[in-house]
PDB file of C-alpha atoms in Angstrom:
ATOM      1  CA  MET A  13      -4.518 -19.440  15.419  1.00 58.00           C
ATOM      2  CA  LYS A  14      -2.844 -16.032  16.371  1.00 85.00           C
ATOM      3  CA  VAL A  15      -4.264 -12.950  14.749  1.00 86.00           C
ATOM      4  CA  ILE A  16      -0.720 -12.064  12.996  1.00 86.00           C
ATOM      5  CA  SER A  17      -0.322 -15.504  11.589  1.00 88.00           C
ATOM      6  CA  GLN A  18      -3.911 -15.267  10.332  1.00 91.00           C
ATOM      7  CA  ILE A  19      -3.189 -11.828   8.573  1.00 92.00           C
ATOM      8  CA  LYS A  20       0.103 -13.120   7.280  1.00 92.00           C
ATOM      9  CA  LEU A  21      -1.547 -16.358   5.576  1.00 93.00           C
ATOM     10  CA  PRO A  22      -2.235 -14.794   2.183  1.00 94.00           C
ATOM     11  CA  VAL A  23       1.466 -13.589   1.753  1.00 94.00           C
ATOM     12  CA  GLU A  24       3.364 -16.433   3.701  1.00 92.00           C
ATOM     13  CA  LYS A  25       5.338 -17.354   0.495  1.00 92.00           C
ATOM     14  CA  GLU A  26       6.093 -13.953  -0.243  1.00 92.00           C
ATOM     15  CA  MET A  27       7.265 -13.355   3.289  1.00 91.00           C
ATOM     16  CA  GLU A  28       9.678 -16.291   3.243  1.00 89.00           C
ATOM     17  CA  LEU A  29      11.218 -15.125  -0.025  1.00 91.00           C
ATOM     18  CA  PHE A  30      11.331 -11.855   1.212  1.00 90.00           C
ATOM     19  CA  GLU A  31      13.318 -12.771   4.372  1.00 86.00           C
ATOM     20  CA  ARG A  32      16.068 -14.367   2.216  1.00 84.00           C
ATOM     21  CA  LYS A  33      16.267 -11.460  -0.140  1.00 83.00           C
ATOM     22  CA  PHE A  34      16.443  -9.033   2.751  1.00 81.00           C
ATOM     23  CA  PHE A  35      19.220 -11.093   4.422  1.00 79.00           C
ATOM     24  CA  ASN A  36      21.200 -11.006   1.264  1.00 77.00           C
ATOM     25  CA  SER A  37      20.559  -7.336   0.874  1.00 74.00           C
ATOM     26  CA  MET A  38      22.421  -6.525   3.902  1.00 74.00           C
ATOM     27  CA  SER A  39      25.677  -8.416   3.266  1.00 75.00           C
ATOM     28  CA  SER A  40      29.019  -6.764   3.395  1.00 76.00           C
ATOM     29  CA  ASN A  41      32.810  -7.676   2.956  1.00 77.00           C
ATOM     30  CA  VAL A  42      33.217  -6.532   6.709  1.00 75.00           C
ATOM     31  CA  ALA A  43      33.041  -9.282   9.198  1.00 78.00           C
ATOM     32  CA  LEU A  44      32.017  -7.175  11.938  1.00 75.00           C
ATOM     33  CA  LEU A  45      29.158  -5.742   9.952  1.00 75.00           C
ATOM     34  CA  ASN A  46      27.828  -9.030   9.069  1.00 75.00           C
ATOM     35  CA  ARG A  47      27.969 -10.305  12.655  1.00 73.00           C
ATOM     36  CA  ILE A  48      25.787  -7.550  13.608  1.00 73.00           C
ATOM     37  CA  THR A  49      23.465  -7.755  10.838  1.00 74.00           C
ATOM     38  CA  HIS A  50      22.937 -11.269  11.277  1.00 66.00           C
ATOM     39  CA  PHE A  51      22.021 -10.528  14.915  1.00 70.00           C
ATOM     40  CA  ILE A  52      19.598  -7.870  13.742  1.00 69.00           C
ATOM     41  CA  VAL A  53      17.742 -10.501  11.312  1.00 68.00           C
ATOM     42  CA  ASN A  54      17.571 -13.121  13.922  1.00 61.00           C
ATOM     43  CA  ARG A  55      15.722 -10.783  16.382  1.00 64.00           C
ATOM     44  CA  LYS A  56      13.162  -9.523  13.939  1.00 63.00           C
ATOM     45  CA  GLY A  57       9.691  -8.575  15.242  1.00 65.00           C
ATOM     46  CA  LYS A  58       6.273  -9.205  13.767  1.00 72.00           C
ATOM     47  CA  GLN A  59       7.371  -7.863  10.436  1.00 82.00           C
ATOM     48  CA  MET A  60       4.228  -5.598   9.862  1.00 86.00           C
ATOM     49  CA  ARG A  61       5.823  -3.304   7.615  1.00 89.00           C
ATOM     50  CA  PRO A  62       6.728  -5.893   4.704  1.00 92.00           C
ATOM     51  CA  MET A  63       3.546  -7.374   5.453  1.00 93.00           C
ATOM     52  CA  PHE A  64       1.752  -4.221   4.569  1.00 95.00           C
ATOM     53  CA  VAL A  65       3.763  -3.997   1.630  1.00 95.00           C
ATOM     54  CA  PHE A  66       2.842  -7.350   0.188  1.00 97.00           C
ATOM     55  CA  LEU A  67      -0.838  -7.341   1.244  1.00 97.00           C
ATOM     56  CA  VAL A  68      -1.424  -3.823  -0.444  1.00 97.00           C
ATOM     57  CA  ALA A  69       0.407  -4.921  -3.507  1.00 96.00           C
ATOM     58  CA  LYS A  70      -1.629  -7.922  -3.894  1.00 96.00           C
ATOM     59  CA  MET A  71      -5.019  -6.183  -3.039  1.00 96.00           C
ATOM     60  CA  VAL A  72      -4.705  -3.575  -5.638  1.00 94.00           C
ATOM     61  CA  SER A  73      -3.296  -5.813  -8.409  1.00 92.00           C
ATOM     62  CA  GLU A  74      -5.682  -8.795  -7.778  1.00 86.00           C
ATOM     63  CA  GLY A  75      -3.123 -11.064  -6.406  1.00 89.00           C
ATOM     64  CA  SER A  76       0.376 -10.450  -8.217  1.00 89.00           C
ATOM     65  CA  VAL A  77       3.642  -9.080  -6.729  1.00 93.00           C
ATOM     66  CA  ASN A  78       7.011  -8.335  -8.596  1.00 94.00           C
ATOM     67  CA  GLU A  79      10.635  -7.654  -7.939  1.00 93.00           C
ATOM     68  CA  ARG A  80      10.058  -4.196  -7.130  1.00 94.00           C
ATOM     69  CA  THR A  81       7.536  -5.260  -4.592  1.00 95.00           C
ATOM     70  CA  TYR A  82      10.358  -7.201  -2.813  1.00 94.00           C
ATOM     71  CA  ARG A  83      12.750  -4.431  -3.396  1.00 92.00           C
ATOM     72  CA  GLY A  84      10.183  -2.021  -1.835  1.00 93.00           C
ATOM     73  CA  ALA A  85       9.583  -4.293   1.420  1.00 92.00           C
ATOM     74  CA  SER A  86      13.527  -4.436   1.801  1.00 89.00           C
ATOM     75  CA  VAL A  87      14.143  -0.867   1.506  1.00 89.00           C
ATOM     76  CA  ILE A  88      11.542  -0.138   3.873  1.00 89.00           C
ATOM     77  CA  GLU A  89      12.686  -2.568   6.368  1.00 86.00           C
ATOM     78  CA  LEU A  90      16.576  -1.576   5.836  1.00 84.00           C
ATOM     79  CA  ILE A  91      15.735   2.062   6.634  1.00 85.00           C
ATOM     80  CA  HIS A  92      13.147   1.215   9.561  1.00 80.00           C
ATOM     81  CA  THR A  93      16.040  -0.785  10.737  1.00 81.00           C
ATOM     82  CA  ALA A  94      18.344   2.016  10.477  1.00 79.00           C
ATOM     83  CA  THR A  95      16.328   4.512  12.504  1.00 76.00           C
ATOM     84  CA  LEU A  96      15.713   2.035  15.242  1.00 74.00           C
ATOM     85  CA  VAL A  97      19.446   1.434  15.667  1.00 71.00           C
ATOM     86  CA  HIS A  98      19.938   5.218  15.577  1.00 64.00           C
ATOM     87  CA  ASP A  99      17.002   5.714  18.216  1.00 66.00           C
ATOM     88  CA  ASP A 100      18.497   3.430  20.624  1.00 65.00           C
ATOM     89  CA  VAL A 101      21.850   5.586  20.628  1.00 64.00           C
ATOM     90  CA  VAL A 102      19.729   8.602  21.235  1.00 59.00           C
ATOM     91  CA  ASP A 103      17.527   7.189  23.762  1.00 59.00           C
ATOM     92  CA  ASP A 104      20.549   5.528  25.511  1.00 59.00           C
ATOM     93  CA  SER A 105      18.560   2.564  25.348  1.00 60.00           C
ATOM     94  CA  ASN A 106      19.929  -0.994  26.292  1.00 56.00           C
ATOM     95  CA  ARG A 107      17.152  -3.259  25.109  1.00 54.00           C
ATOM     96  CA  ARG A 108      15.247  -3.614  21.766  1.00 53.00           C
ATOM     97  CA  ARG A 109      12.428  -6.355  21.640  1.00 51.00           C
ATOM     98  CA  GLY A 110      13.665  -8.049  24.858  1.00 52.00           C
ATOM     99  CA  PHE A 111      17.417  -8.679  23.713  1.00 54.00           C
ATOM    100  CA  PHE A 112      20.294  -6.162  24.158  1.00 56.00           C
ATOM    101  CA  SER A 113      20.265  -3.417  21.588  1.00 63.00           C
ATOM    102  CA  ILE A 114      23.200  -2.851  19.060  1.00 67.00           C
ATOM    103  CA  ASN A 115      24.772   0.177  21.148  1.00 64.00           C
ATOM    104  CA  ALA A 116      24.595  -2.153  24.387  1.00 58.00           C
ATOM    105  CA  LEU A 117      26.685  -4.690  22.822  1.00 56.00           C
ATOM    106  CA  TRP A 118      28.694  -2.978  20.605  1.00 66.00           C
ATOM    107  CA  LYS A 119      29.052   0.796  21.675  1.00 64.00           C
ATOM    108  CA  ASN A 120      27.661   3.854  20.466  1.00 71.00           C
ATOM    109  CA  LYS A 121      30.346   4.724  17.696  1.00 72.00           C
ATOM    110  CA  ILE A 122      29.547   1.309  16.150  1.00 75.00           C
ATOM    111  CA  ALA A 123      25.657   1.536  16.159  1.00 74.00           C
ATOM    112  CA  VAL A 124      25.919   4.903  14.505  1.00 78.00           C
ATOM    113  CA  LEU A 125      27.834   3.538  11.630  1.00 79.00           C
ATOM    114  CA  VAL A 126      25.854   0.518  11.348  1.00 78.00           C
ATOM    115  CA  GLY A 127      22.870   2.560  11.062  1.00 79.00           C
ATOM    116  CA  ASP A 128      24.553   4.618   8.404  1.00 82.00           C
ATOM    117  CA  TYR A 129      25.291   1.588   6.620  1.00 83.00           C
ATOM    118  CA  LEU A 130      21.867   0.180   6.519  1.00 83.00           C
ATOM    119  CA  LEU A 131      20.344   3.502   5.597  1.00 85.00           C
ATOM    120  CA  SER A 132      22.920   3.552   2.585  1.00 87.00           C
ATOM    121  CA  LYS A 133      22.035   0.203   1.416  1.00 85.00           C
ATOM    122  CA  GLY A 134      18.582   0.987   1.361  1.00 86.00           C
ATOM    123  CA  LEU A 135      19.255   4.019  -0.981  1.00 88.00           C
ATOM    124  CA  LEU A 136      21.333   2.051  -3.101  1.00 89.00           C
ATOM    125  CA  LEU A 137      18.951  -0.723  -3.638  1.00 87.00           C
ATOM    126  CA  SER A 138      16.471   1.550  -4.933  1.00 90.00           C
ATOM    127  CA  ILE A 139      19.188   3.927  -7.071  1.00 93.00           C
ATOM    128  CA  ASP A 140      20.840   0.699  -8.471  1.00 92.00           C
ATOM    129  CA  ASN A 141      17.292  -0.582  -9.880  1.00 92.00           C
ATOM    130  CA  ASN A 142      15.874   2.695 -11.147  1.00 92.00           C
ATOM    131  CA  ASP A 143      13.352   2.628  -8.348  1.00 92.00           C
ATOM    132  CA  PHE A 144      13.046   6.415  -7.857  1.00 93.00           C
ATOM    133  CA  ASP A 145       9.327   6.630  -7.322  1.00 93.00           C
ATOM    134  CA  LEU A 146       9.848   4.003  -4.353  1.00 93.00           C
ATOM    135  CA  LEU A 147      13.070   5.819  -3.262  1.00 92.00           C
ATOM    136  CA  LYS A 148      10.992   9.229  -3.024  1.00 93.00           C
ATOM    137  CA  ILE A 149       8.124   7.615  -0.964  1.00 93.00           C
ATOM    138  CA  ILE A 150      10.871   6.158   1.791  1.00 91.00           C
ATOM    139  CA  SER A 151      12.829   9.636   1.776  1.00 90.00           C
ATOM    140  CA  VAL A 152       9.432  11.587   2.536  1.00 93.00           C
ATOM    141  CA  ALA A 153       8.941   9.164   5.327  1.00 92.00           C
ATOM    142  CA  VAL A 154      12.246   9.728   6.819  1.00 89.00           C
ATOM    143  CA  LYS A 155      12.131  13.428   6.512  1.00 92.00           C
ATOM    144  CA  GLU A 156       8.674  13.540   8.344  1.00 93.00           C
ATOM    145  CA  MET A 157       9.863  10.903  10.952  1.00 89.00           C
ATOM    146  CA  SER A 158      12.865  13.287  12.105  1.00 87.00           C
ATOM    147  CA  GLU A 159      10.482  16.440  11.899  1.00 91.00           C
ATOM    148  CA  GLY A 160       7.730  14.589  14.027  1.00 90.00           C
ATOM    149  CA  GLU A 161      10.470  13.748  16.786  1.00 84.00           C
ATOM    150  CA  LEU A 162      11.917  17.180  16.737  1.00 86.00           C
ATOM    151  CA  LEU A 163       8.349  18.725  16.763  1.00 86.00           C
ATOM    152  CA  GLN A 164       7.432  16.519  19.861  1.00 83.00           C
ATOM    153  CA  ILE A 165      10.635  17.529  21.709  1.00 80.00           C
ATOM    154  CA  GLU A 166      10.083  21.251  20.910  1.00 81.00           C
ATOM    155  CA  LYS A 167       6.441  21.229  22.360  1.00 79.00           C
ATOM    156  CA  ALA A 168       7.251  18.827  25.433  1.00 74.00           C
ATOM    157  CA  ARG A 169       9.371  21.673  26.681  1.00 72.00           C
ATOM    158  CA  LYS A 170       6.413  24.027  27.062  1.00 72.00           C
ATOM    159  CA  LEU A 171       3.553  21.364  27.199  1.00 73.00           C
ATOM    160  CA  ASP A 172       1.456  23.714  24.869  1.00 74.00           C
ATOM    161  CA  ILE A 173       0.386  21.094  22.438  1.00 81.00           C
ATOM    162  CA  THR A 174      -3.018  21.487  21.073  1.00 87.00           C
ATOM    163  CA  GLU A 175      -5.038  18.670  19.614  1.00 90.00           C
ATOM    164  CA  ALA A 176      -4.117  19.792  16.011  1.00 92.00           C
ATOM    165  CA  VAL A 177      -0.306  19.618  16.686  1.00 91.00           C
ATOM    166  CA  TYR A 178      -0.844  16.394  18.300  1.00 92.00           C
ATOM    167  CA  TYR A 179      -2.131  14.973  15.176  1.00 94.00           C
ATOM    168  CA  ASP A 180       0.770  16.428  13.218  1.00 93.00           C
ATOM    169  CA  ILE A 181       3.225  14.786  15.574  1.00 92.00           C
ATOM    170  CA  ILE A 182       1.902  11.321  15.478  1.00 93.00           C
ATOM    171  CA  ARG A 183       1.223  11.683  11.530  1.00 94.00           C
ATOM    172  CA  GLN A 184       4.883  12.330  11.230  1.00 93.00           C
ATOM    173  CA  LYS A 185       6.321  10.361  14.090  1.00 89.00           C
ATOM    174  CA  THR A 186       4.484   7.029  13.608  1.00 88.00           C
ATOM    175  CA  ALA A 187       1.947   7.212  10.831  1.00 94.00           C
ATOM    176  CA  THR A 188       4.201   8.218   7.960  1.00 94.00           C
ATOM    177  CA  LEU A 189       6.033   4.925   8.019  1.00 92.00           C
ATOM    178  CA  ILE A 190       3.011   2.762   7.586  1.00 94.00           C
ATOM    179  CA  ALA A 191       1.852   5.328   5.039  1.00 96.00           C
ATOM    180  CA  ALA A 192       5.072   4.671   3.275  1.00 96.00           C
ATOM    181  CA  CYS A 193       4.454   0.761   3.478  1.00 95.00           C
ATOM    182  CA  CYS A 194       1.108   0.953   1.920  1.00 97.00           C
ATOM    183  CA  SER A 195       1.945   3.364  -0.882  1.00 96.00           C
ATOM    184  CA  LEU A 196       5.163   1.260  -1.557  1.00 96.00           C
ATOM    185  CA  GLY A 197       3.091  -1.804  -2.097  1.00 96.00           C
ATOM    186  CA  ALA A 198       0.712   0.082  -4.540  1.00 96.00           C
ATOM    187  CA  ALA A 199       3.512   1.688  -6.343  1.00 96.00           C
ATOM    188  CA  SER A 200       5.408  -1.357  -6.788  1.00 95.00           C
ATOM    189  CA  VAL A 201       2.815  -2.967  -8.935  1.00 95.00           C
ATOM    190  CA  LYS A 202       0.604   0.244 -10.270  1.00 94.00           C
ATOM    191  CA  PRO A 203       3.272   3.033 -10.530  1.00 91.00           C
ATOM    192  CA  ASP A 204       1.833   6.708 -10.996  1.00 88.00           C
ATOM    193  CA  SER A 205      -1.721   5.440 -10.350  1.00 90.00           C
ATOM    194  CA  ASN A 206      -4.526   7.004  -7.927  1.00 93.00           C
ATOM    195  CA  GLU A 207      -3.845   3.701  -5.785  1.00 94.00           C
ATOM    196  CA  VAL A 208      -0.505   5.088  -4.595  1.00 96.00           C
ATOM    197  CA  SER A 209      -1.848   8.200  -2.706  1.00 95.00           C
ATOM    198  CA  LYS A 210      -5.171   6.215  -1.621  1.00 96.00           C
ATOM    199  CA  MET A 211      -3.148   3.751   0.001  1.00 97.00           C
ATOM    200  CA  ARG A 212      -0.817   6.175   1.621  1.00 97.00           C
ATOM    201  CA  ARG A 213      -3.853   7.944   3.271  1.00 97.00           C
ATOM    202  CA  PHE A 214      -5.153   4.152   4.510  1.00 97.00           C
ATOM    203  CA  GLY A 215      -1.815   3.695   6.004  1.00 96.00           C
ATOM    204  CA  GLU A 216      -1.596   6.988   7.594  1.00 96.00           C
ATOM    205  CA  LEU A 217      -5.283   6.477   9.126  1.00 96.00           C
ATOM    206  CA  ILE A 218      -4.090   2.971  10.652  1.00 95.00           C
ATOM    207  CA  GLY A 219      -0.813   4.915  11.971  1.00 94.00           C
ATOM    208  CA  MET A 220      -2.757   7.489  13.590  1.00 95.00           C
ATOM    209  CA  ALA A 221      -5.296   4.762  15.154  1.00 95.00           C
ATOM    210  CA  PHE A 222      -2.323   2.783  16.371  1.00 92.00           C
ATOM    211  CA  GLN A 223      -0.629   5.751  18.247  1.00 92.00           C
ATOM    212  CA  ILE A 224      -3.727   6.520  19.926  1.00 94.00           C
ATOM    213  CA  LYS A 225      -4.115   2.964  21.060  1.00 92.00           C
ATOM    214  CA  ASP A 226      -0.588   3.131  22.495  1.00 88.00           C
ATOM    215  CA  ASP A 227      -1.444   6.464  24.369  1.00 87.00           C
ATOM    216  CA  LEU A 228      -4.429   4.523  26.114  1.00 89.00           C
ATOM    217  CA  PHE A 229      -1.994   1.836  27.319  1.00 85.00           C
ATOM    218  CA  ASP A 230      -0.555   4.771  29.496  1.00 80.00           C
ATOM    219  CA  TYR A 231      -3.576   4.798  31.422  1.00 82.00           C
ATOM    220  CA  GLY A 232      -3.769   1.064  32.221  1.00 72.00           C
ATOM    221  CA  THR A 233      -6.890   0.131  30.293  1.00 55.00           C
ATOM    222  CA  GLU A 234      -5.169  -3.191  29.866  1.00 52.00           C
ATOM    223  CA  LYS A 235      -2.652  -5.421  31.626  1.00 47.00           C
ATOM    224  CA  ILE A 236       0.136  -5.089  29.382  1.00 42.00           C
ATOM    225  CA  GLY A 237       3.504  -5.463  30.985  1.00 42.00           C
ATOM    226  CA  LYS A 238       4.182  -1.673  30.414  1.00 48.00           C
ATOM    227  CA  PRO A 239       3.927   0.294  33.865  1.00 56.00           C
ATOM    228  CA  THR A 240       1.273   3.027  33.851  1.00 65.00           C
ATOM    229  CA  GLY A 241       2.146   6.425  33.541  1.00 72.00           C
ATOM    230  CA  ILE A 242       5.313   6.118  31.632  1.00 78.00           C
ATOM    231  CA  ASP A 243       4.188   8.774  28.958  1.00 79.00           C
ATOM    232  CA  ILE A 244       3.570  11.412  31.943  1.00 78.00           C
ATOM    233  CA  LYS A 245       6.828  10.660  33.709  1.00 78.00           C
ATOM    234  CA  GLU A 246       8.461  11.205  30.248  1.00 76.00           C
ATOM    235  CA  GLN A 247       6.497  14.391  29.855  1.00 74.00           C
ATOM    236  CA  LYS A 248       4.776  13.231  26.544  1.00 80.00           C
ATOM    237  CA  MET A 249       1.475  14.670  25.872  1.00 82.00           C
ATOM    238  CA  THR A 250      -0.859  12.107  24.822  1.00 89.00           C
ATOM    239  CA  LEU A 251      -4.263  12.490  23.457  1.00 93.00           C
ATOM    240  CA  PRO A 252      -6.405  11.740  26.581  1.00 93.00           C
ATOM    241  CA  LEU A 253      -4.307  14.426  28.448  1.00 91.00           C
ATOM    242  CA  ILE A 254      -4.324  17.055  25.610  1.00 92.00           C
ATOM    243  CA  TYR A 255      -8.309  16.927  25.460  1.00 93.00           C
ATOM    244  CA  THR A 256      -8.487  16.809  29.386  1.00 93.00           C
ATOM    245  CA  ILE A 257      -6.259  20.189  29.714  1.00 91.00           C
ATOM    246  CA  ASN A 258      -8.060  21.929  27.001  1.00 90.00           C
ATOM    247  CA  THR A 259     -11.633  21.047  28.361  1.00 92.00           C
ATOM    248  CA  VAL A 260     -11.252  21.597  32.224  1.00 92.00           C
ATOM    249  CA  SER A 261     -11.419  24.974  34.308  1.00 92.00           C
ATOM    250  CA  LYS A 262      -8.227  27.158  34.393  1.00 91.00           C
ATOM    251  CA  LYS A 263      -7.506  26.056  37.845  1.00 92.00           C
ATOM    252  CA  ASP A 264      -7.609  22.205  36.861  1.00 92.00           C
ATOM    253  CA  LYS A 265      -5.494  22.919  33.709  1.00 91.00           C
ATOM    254  CA  ASP A 266      -2.882  24.832  35.733  1.00 90.00           C
ATOM    255  CA  TRP A 267      -2.754  21.891  38.179  1.00 91.00           C
ATOM    256  CA  LEU A 268      -2.384  19.357  35.233  1.00 89.00           C
ATOM    257  CA  ILE A 269       0.392  21.177  33.743  1.00 88.00           C
ATOM    258  CA  ASN A 270       2.334  21.866  36.761  1.00 87.00           C
ATOM    259  CA  SER A 271       1.999  18.126  37.820  1.00 89.00           C
ATOM    260  CA  VAL A 272       3.430  16.897  34.312  1.00 86.00           C
ATOM    261  CA  LYS A 273       6.044  19.743  34.392  1.00 84.00           C
ATOM    262  CA  ASN A 274       7.219  19.718  38.004  1.00 83.00           C
ATOM    263  CA  HIS A 275       5.982  16.450  39.763  1.00 85.00           C
ATOM    264  CA  ASN A 276       6.139  13.804  37.056  1.00 80.00           C
ATOM    265  CA  LYS A 277       8.563  11.642  39.038  1.00 83.00           C
ATOM    266  CA  ASP A 278       6.141  11.639  41.864  1.00 84.00           C
ATOM    267  CA  ARG A 279       4.298   8.380  41.772  1.00 85.00           C
ATOM    268  CA  LYS A 280       1.342   9.439  43.862  1.00 89.00           C
ATOM    269  CA  ARG A 281       0.914  12.631  41.628  1.00 89.00           C
ATOM    270  CA  VAL A 282       1.019  10.639  38.269  1.00 88.00           C
ATOM    271  CA  LYS A 283      -1.882   8.314  39.688  1.00 88.00           C
ATOM    272  CA  GLU A 284      -3.931  11.331  40.452  1.00 90.00           C
ATOM    273  CA  VAL A 285      -3.488  12.732  36.943  1.00 90.00           C
ATOM    274  CA  ILE A 286      -4.306   9.389  35.565  1.00 89.00           C
ATOM    275  CA  ALA A 287      -7.463   9.219  37.667  1.00 90.00           C
ATOM    276  CA  PHE A 288      -8.286  12.883  36.824  1.00 93.00           C
ATOM    277  CA  VAL A 289      -7.975  12.281  33.056  1.00 92.00           C
ATOM    278  CA  LYS A 290     -10.352   9.184  33.327  1.00 91.00           C
ATOM    279  CA  GLU A 291     -12.824  11.203  35.401  1.00 92.00           C
ATOM    280  CA  ASN A 292     -12.981  13.888  32.873  1.00 94.00           C
ATOM    281  CA  GLY A 293     -13.330  12.181  29.617  1.00 92.00           C
ATOM    282  CA  GLY A 294      -9.965  11.952  28.421  1.00 92.00           C
ATOM    283  CA  LEU A 295     -10.117   8.211  27.649  1.00 92.00           C
ATOM    284  CA  ASP A 296     -13.517   8.011  26.213  1.00 93.00           C
ATOM    285  CA  TYR A 297     -12.822  11.038  23.909  1.00 95.00           C
ATOM    286  CA  ALA A 298      -9.476   9.307  22.507  1.00 94.00           C
ATOM    287  CA  VAL A 299     -11.125   5.882  22.191  1.00 94.00           C
ATOM    288  CA  LYS A 300     -13.713   7.742  19.794  1.00 95.00           C
ATOM    289  CA  ARG A 301     -11.009   9.428  17.862  1.00 96.00           C
ATOM    290  CA  MET A 302      -9.284   6.178  17.498  1.00 95.00           C
ATOM    291  CA  LYS A 303     -12.427   4.508  16.105  1.00 95.00           C
ATOM    292  CA  GLU A 304     -13.093   7.244  13.871  1.00 96.00           C
ATOM    293  CA  PHE A 305      -9.501   6.573  12.299  1.00 96.00           C
ATOM    294  CA  GLN A 306     -10.238   2.909  12.064  1.00 95.00           C
ATOM    295  CA  SER A 307     -13.735   3.323  10.382  1.00 95.00           C
ATOM    296  CA  GLU A 308     -12.247   5.738   7.695  1.00 96.00           C
ATOM    297  CA  ALA A 309      -9.309   3.280   6.929  1.00 96.00           C
ATOM    298  CA  LEU A 310     -11.952   0.342   6.631  1.00 96.00           C
ATOM    299  CA  LEU A 311     -14.028   2.357   4.510  1.00 96.00           C
ATOM    300  CA  ILE A 312     -11.145   2.858   1.970  1.00 96.00           C
ATOM    301  CA  LEU A 313     -10.906  -1.068   1.688  1.00 96.00           C
ATOM    302  CA  LYS A 314     -14.252  -1.220   0.778  1.00 95.00           C
ATOM    303  CA  ASP A 315     -13.499   0.185  -2.708  1.00 93.00           C
ATOM    304  CA  TYR A 316     -11.790  -2.958  -3.546  1.00 94.00           C
ATOM    305  CA  PRO A 317     -13.250  -6.584  -4.387  1.00 94.00           C
ATOM    306  CA  GLU A 318     -13.345  -8.960  -1.339  1.00 95.00           C
ATOM    307  CA  SER A 319     -10.152 -11.102  -1.279  1.00 95.00           C
ATOM    308  CA  PRO A 320      -7.935 -12.755   1.285  1.00 96.00           C
ATOM    309  CA  TYR A 321      -5.486  -9.673   1.119  1.00 96.00           C
ATOM    310  CA  ARG A 322      -8.418  -7.275   1.782  1.00 96.00           C
ATOM    311  CA  GLU A 323      -9.763  -9.394   4.546  1.00 96.00           C
ATOM    312  CA  SER A 324      -6.078  -9.836   6.125  1.00 95.00           C
ATOM    313  CA  LEU A 325      -5.755  -5.769   5.830  1.00 96.00           C
ATOM    314  CA  GLU A 326      -9.301  -5.378   7.481  1.00 96.00           C
ATOM    315  CA  LEU A 327      -8.030  -7.721  10.142  1.00 94.00           C
ATOM    316  CA  MET A 328      -4.854  -5.550  10.480  1.00 93.00           C
ATOM    317  CA  VAL A 329      -6.884  -2.588  10.971  1.00 93.00           C
ATOM    318  CA  ASN A 330      -9.043  -4.252  13.710  1.00 93.00           C
ATOM    319  CA  TYR A 331      -6.062  -5.842  15.285  1.00 91.00           C
ATOM    320  CA  VAL A 332      -4.376  -2.332  15.787  1.00 87.00           C
ATOM    321  CA  ILE A 333      -6.913  -1.092  18.089  1.00 86.00           C
ATOM    322  CA  GLU A 334      -8.021  -4.351  19.634  1.00 86.00           C
ATOM    323  CA  ARG A 335      -4.315  -5.477  20.627  1.00 80.00           C
ATOM    324  CA  LYS A 336      -3.558  -6.193  24.279  1.00 72.00           C
ATOM    325  CA  LYS A 337       0.046  -4.569  23.962  1.00 68.00           C
TER     326      LYS A 337
END
């Protein structure tokens, strides 16, 4: 059995019902919108976010979910989908999960309006049901994701990222959404409890480990279909590179920064940078930090009694750093 199917097993029924509720939550009187949302639903990915919501809710409440849990999962998926649609417009990307993106098929104006529509549907789903605590969790996530993206753009211009700033960027850009899923799951069944902040931290740790794993892929640690050196070509400062820049001699540091800034399209130079980072312990350091985040996340789960839900979350934490793509 594939790892994802194994993780999903204890919440399979909830996920099936969620898919129906999620599809209904997108419906509109406009035929064009319905056509586009139908296209989105039929090209869904692994659905990790709703899975986190249901697994956490069931773990902290010893197996129960309620309507708020379904709404929380729908809201996070609506808002996440909205951000992906907008991202594709910003990045001028024509593909998403191997299919044409919304902007490639229906042009930018429609894609932006669809993103706005999904965002407002998510907000209204919470407001109409007085789920203001859930709405706050999601709103904080959207704010942080925007700040993280802008901070990364600002820092990429100067390439002056310290390790501390890097963690700020990935916490906001990547980890905040997983943190929101986990705190939503807890808040849906145990509002105003300590579980909400505890599960937020748990999700944050997974998100940090997830992003560092993505950084490692750029150095060709696995055969993953993504060419190596993409992050360097896009002048993204990843943890292996940051560590190396901050630990080598001034001469080597200047060469690295100059390579990323001015020779990032030169394939030979990019290969040299990758080899240099590997030789100087950049990858080993990133793996060490990733495993520290993983261990801390697993430690939080130990506070809960053994259950199929806890087991699935443990599998998820391990999958994040062992995945091959």
